[in-house]
Amino acid sequence: MNRNKKTVLAWVDGTRPGEPPAPRIAQAAQAHARIAALVKQAYTQPLPEHRLAFMAERVVARAMAEPPLTWAQRWAAFWLRPVVALSCVAGVLALIAAWNYLPVRQLLQRHAARAFVIYRTHDGTPVFKPIEYQRVTPTEDKHGST
Amino acid sequence: MIDRPAVHDETSDGELVTAFQGGDEQAFVVIVNRYKHRLTRLALAVVHNEEDALDIVQDAFIKVYHGLPQFRQTSALYTWLYRVVMNRAIDVVRHKQRTLMEPVDEPPAELPDPSDANRPDREALRVELRTHIFAAVDKLPRKHREVVLLREVEGLSYKEIADSLGCSEGTVMSRLFYARERLRQELEPYLKGAT
């Protein structure tokens, strides 16, 4: 975090008294302090005291009545969450589709392709030469070359 | 019979946890009484609904009750409590937004202020400003909102917030800066008139 931000925070916190910062920083610090005060003020609400009374006793009673979830129950609860379940299903379907309809398989499995050439040397001897190469594209042209 | 020291309001969190782990139920009662106000205020700040806030805090305490026997005290108890309440509260807000059962940003109850009893215009303005502040805070990204609420509402230190959220103090400061900057932009029109 840069020094200006730290300075602004320190001014808002009141931990940086003394010399005023540069006008631009002072302006930002003032605005931030105002925001902080407004938020604090807005969230200062009276608590429902009468409803907080005996909360401990109620919590203990409920906790004893409701035993903690077992590992299996927690697992089931997780999978029952619709968003999680739908996302997982969608993910699996996308993987299946990609595997079947996109050339993923061919890209992943580059087969060694075999071919051969036959030629005649200058003294007329025929030469047969097998070649092995790696297939780099999944498509073949009309001659069967890839 | 095991002779345990009696727990009381001044007993430290660590000692209370140890006492509870040793089978002293009273220790848990002290924990609840110590934190129920702060946690309710925090939950209320997120959900803006008294009923939901109380449910969230109770559920959180029940979770803590079941989890305390395994709590290793590598972190402070309150950071765990804040984490549980914050997560639950944000879940509730998200669930409400999804199901659209009721608007989450409904206008909050007015603050009773006897000095302004004869100034309905000023009171209306204050309520409007408050509604806008809530809406602006609710619009913040989750990570920024958490930091703002823990800092401004709960008054936690950067260190406590960092412990609670599991990040560094620098990250907390950075998020707070950006959150305030964003709030400043959102509330610009209201800042001039606000007192």
Tab-separated table of N, CA, C and O in Angstrom, chain A residues 84-129:
chain	number	residue	atom	x	y	z
A	84	VAL	N	-24.798	-25.080	-6.132
A	84	VAL	CA	-23.604	-25.921	-6.190
A	84	VAL	C	-23.877	-27.118	-7.096
A	84	VAL	O	-23.078	-27.456	-7.984
A	85	ALA	N	-25.042	-27.748	-6.879
A	85	ALA	CA	-25.379	-28.934	-7.651
A	85	ALA	C	-25.466	-28.611	-9.147
A	85	ALA	O	-24.895	-29.308	-9.986
A	86	LEU	N	-26.174	-27.502	-9.465
A	86	LEU	CA	-26.338	-27.129	-10.878
A	86	LEU	C	-25.000	-26.806	-11.528
A	86	LEU	O	-24.740	-27.195	-12.664
A	87	SER	N	-24.154	-26.112	-10.791
A	87	SER	CA	-22.844	-25.765	-11.344
A	87	SER	C	-22.036	-27.016	-11.641
A	87	SER	O	-21.374	-27.118	-12.673
A	88	CYS	N	-22.109	-27.973	-10.727
A	88	CYS	CA	-21.348	-29.209	-10.926
A	88	CYS	C	-21.857	-29.968	-12.142
A	88	CYS	O	-21.075	-30.444	-12.960
A	89	VAL	N	-23.203	-30.062	-12.249
A	89	VAL	CA	-23.791	-30.775	-13.390
A	89	VAL	C	-23.397	-30.081	-14.694
A	89	VAL	O	-22.988	-30.734	-15.667
A	90	ALA	N	-23.505	-28.757	-14.694
A	90	ALA	CA	-23.156	-28.006	-15.901
A	90	ALA	C	-21.687	-28.216	-16.264
A	90	ALA	O	-21.341	-28.377	-17.437
A	91	GLY	N	-20.852	-28.244	-15.267
A	91	GLY	CA	-19.424	-28.453	-15.501
A	91	GLY	C	-19.145	-29.811	-16.109
A	91	GLY	O	-18.380	-29.938	-17.074
A	92	VAL	N	-19.802	-30.843	-15.577
A	92	VAL	CA	-19.596	-32.205	-16.089
A	92	VAL	C	-20.093	-32.303	-17.532
A	92	VAL	O	-19.421	-32.877	-18.405
A	93	LEU	N	-21.283	-31.704	-17.791
A	93	LEU	CA	-21.827	-31.731	-19.154
A	93	LEU	C	-20.897	-31.022	-20.140
A	93	LEU	O	-20.686	-31.483	-21.262
A	94	ALA	N	-20.348	-29.904	-19.701
A	94	ALA	CA	-19.431	-29.163	-20.567
A	94	ALA	C	-18.192	-29.993	-20.881
A	94	ALA	O	-17.716	-30.016	-22.022
A	95	LEU	N	-17.721	-30.720	-19.894
A	95	LEU	CA	-16.537	-31.567	-20.111
A	95	LEU	C	-16.849	-32.688	-21.107
A	95	LEU	O	-16.057	-32.974	-22.008
A	96	ILE	N	-18.035	-33.312	-20.924
A	96	ILE	CA	-18.427	-34.400	-21.841
A	96	ILE	C	-18.543	-33.871	-23.272
A	96	ILE	O	-18.043	-34.477	-24.224
A	97	ALA	N	-19.194	-32.697	-23.402
A	97	ALA	CA	-19.372	-32.111	-24.733
A	97	ALA	C	-18.022	-31.792	-25.362
A	97	ALA	O	-17.784	-32.073	-26.543
A	98	ALA	N	-17.146	-31.224	-24.565
A	98	ALA	CA	-15.832	-30.863	-25.095
A	98	ALA	C	-15.077	-32.106	-25.548
A	98	ALA	O	-14.428	-32.120	-26.596
A	99	TRP	N	-15.215	-33.166	-24.789
A	99	TRP	CA	-14.500	-34.408	-25.108
A	99	TRP	C	-15.019	-35.044	-26.391
A	99	TRP	O	-14.279	-35.563	-27.200
A	100	ASN	N	-16.348	-34.951	-26.591
A	100	ASN	CA	-16.952	-35.611	-27.737
A	100	ASN	C	-16.972	-34.785	-29.009
A	100	ASN	O	-16.830	-35.315	-30.098
A	101	TYR	N	-17.211	-33.483	-28.864
A	101	TYR	CA	-17.445	-32.692	-30.061
A	101	TYR	C	-16.281	-31.796	-30.468
A	101	TYR	O	-16.250	-31.277	-31.558
A	102	LEU	N	-15.370	-31.586	-29.592
A	102	LEU	CA	-14.220	-30.760	-29.965
A	102	LEU	C	-13.035	-31.697	-30.208
A	102	LEU	O	-13.000	-32.806	-29.668
A	103	PRO	N	-12.092	-31.286	-31.012
A	103	PRO	CA	-10.964	-32.181	-31.314
A	103	PRO	C	-9.975	-32.292	-30.155
A	103	PRO	O	-8.776	-32.316	-30.363
A	104	VAL	N	-10.534	-32.339	-28.946
A	104	VAL	CA	-9.660	-32.402	-27.775
A	104	VAL	C	-8.865	-33.706	-27.760
A	104	VAL	O	-7.671	-33.731	-27.472
A	105	ARG	N	-9.621	-34.797	-28.088
A	105	ARG	CA	-8.981	-36.112	-27.998
A	105	ARG	C	-7.782	-36.235	-28.932
A	105	ARG	O	-6.715	-36.654	-28.546
A	106	GLN	N	-8.053	-35.753	-30.167
A	106	GLN	CA	-6.956	-35.861	-31.136
A	106	GLN	C	-5.766	-35.002	-30.727
A	106	GLN	O	-4.627	-35.367	-30.923
A	107	LEU	N	-6.111	-33.815	-30.137
A	107	LEU	CA	-5.024	-32.923	-29.738
A	107	LEU	C	-4.211	-33.541	-28.605
A	107	LEU	O	-3.003	-33.395	-28.527
A	108	LEU	N	-4.966	-34.219	-27.740
A	108	LEU	CA	-4.281	-34.811	-26.590
A	108	LEU	C	-3.466	-36.042	-26.994
A	108	LEU	O	-2.439	-36.337	-26.413
A	109	GLN	N	-4.018	-36.792	-27.979
A	109	GLN	CA	-3.329	-38.021	-28.371
A	109	GLN	C	-2.712	-37.849	-29.754
A	109	GLN	O	-3.383	-38.033	-30.766
A	110	ARG	N	-1.513	-37.436	-29.816
A	110	ARG	CA	-0.846	-37.280	-31.109
A	110	ARG	C	-0.229	-38.615	-31.490
A	110	ARG	O	0.825	-39.014	-30.985
A	111	HIS	N	-0.925	-39.317	-32.406
A	111	HIS	CA	-0.426	-40.626	-32.800
A	111	HIS	C	0.796	-40.490	-33.685
A	111	HIS	O	0.897	-39.562	-34.468
A	112	ALA	N	1.617	-41.438	-33.578
A	112	ALA	CA	2.731	-41.494	-34.526
A	112	ALA	C	2.167	-41.985	-35.860
A	112	ALA	O	1.413	-42.963	-35.902
A	113	ALA	N	2.413	-41.251	-36.932
A	113	ALA	CA	1.913	-41.656	-38.246
A	113	ALA	C	3.063	-42.292	-39.036
A	113	ALA	O	4.225	-41.921	-38.859
A	114	ARG	N	2.703	-43.281	-39.832
A	114	ARG	CA	3.758	-43.953	-40.616
A	114	ARG	C	3.508	-43.746	-42.104
A	114	ARG	O	2.372	-43.705	-42.551
A	115	ALA	N	4.598	-43.642	-42.873
A	115	ALA	CA	4.511	-43.536	-44.335
A	115	ALA	C	5.826	-44.090	-44.905
A	115	ALA	O	6.676	-44.567	-44.131
A	116	PHE	N	5.924	-44.047	-46.195
A	116	PHE	CA	7.202	-44.500	-46.772
A	116	PHE	C	7.438	-43.771	-48.095
A	116	PHE	O	6.500	-43.208	-48.672
A	117	VAL	N	8.683	-43.758	-48.501
A	117	VAL	CA	9.021	-43.198	-49.822
A	117	VAL	C	9.834	-44.239	-50.604
A	117	VAL	O	10.574	-45.030	-50.011
A	118	ILE	N	9.613	-44.263	-51.897
A	118	ILE	CA	10.407	-45.146	-52.764
A	118	ILE	C	11.052	-44.272	-53.831
A	118	ILE	O	10.361	-43.448	-54.443
A	119	TYR	N	12.318	-44.404	-53.976
A	119	TYR	CA	12.965	-43.624	-55.042
A	119	TYR	C	14.135	-44.440	-55.618
A	119	TYR	O	14.511	-45.480	-55.063
A	120	ARG	N	14.625	-43.918	-56.665
A	120	ARG	CA	15.713	-44.618	-57.365
A	120	ARG	C	16.965	-43.752	-57.290
A	120	ARG	O	16.899	-42.556	-57.507
A	121	THR	N	18.068	-44.346	-56.945
A	121	THR	CA	19.322	-43.579	-56.871
A	121	THR	C	19.883	-43.376	-58.288
A	121	THR	O	19.337	-43.932	-59.246
A	122	HIS	N	20.977	-42.599	-58.401
A	122	HIS	CA	21.488	-42.256	-59.745
A	122	HIS	C	21.981	-43.483	-60.506
A	122	HIS	O	21.992	-43.527	-61.719
A	123	ASP	N	22.368	-44.536	-59.720
A	123	ASP	CA	22.802	-45.743	-60.446
A	123	ASP	C	21.644	-46.689	-60.721
A	123	ASP	O	21.817	-47.813	-61.163
A	124	GLY	N	20.414	-46.245	-60.419
A	124	GLY	CA	19.244	-47.038	-60.767
A	124	GLY	C	18.771	-47.976	-59.693
A	124	GLY	O	17.766	-48.690	-59.874
A	125	THR	N	19.408	-47.960	-58.516
A	125	THR	CA	18.967	-48.864	-57.448
A	125	THR	C	17.705	-48.324	-56.780
A	125	THR	O	17.674	-47.167	-56.358
A	126	PRO	N	16.648	-49.116	-56.672
A	126	PRO	CA	15.443	-48.632	-55.963
A	126	PRO	C	15.663	-48.627	-54.438
A	126	PRO	O	16.290	-49.527	-53.909
A	127	VAL	N	15.183	-47.568	-53.834
A	127	VAL	CA	15.339	-47.451	-52.363
A	127	VAL	C	13.946	-47.338	-51.741
A	127	VAL	O	13.105	-46.566	-52.199
A	128	PHE	N	13.723	-48.097	-50.728
A	128	PHE	CA	12.459	-48.041	-49.963
A	128	PHE	C	12.807	-47.520	-48.564
A	128	PHE	O	13.658	-48.082	-47.892
A	129	LYS	N	12.160	-46.416	-48.179
A	129	LYS	CA	12.508	-45.826	-46.888
A	129	LYS	C	11.233	-45.584	-46.048
A	129	LYS	O	10.418	-44.737	-46.425
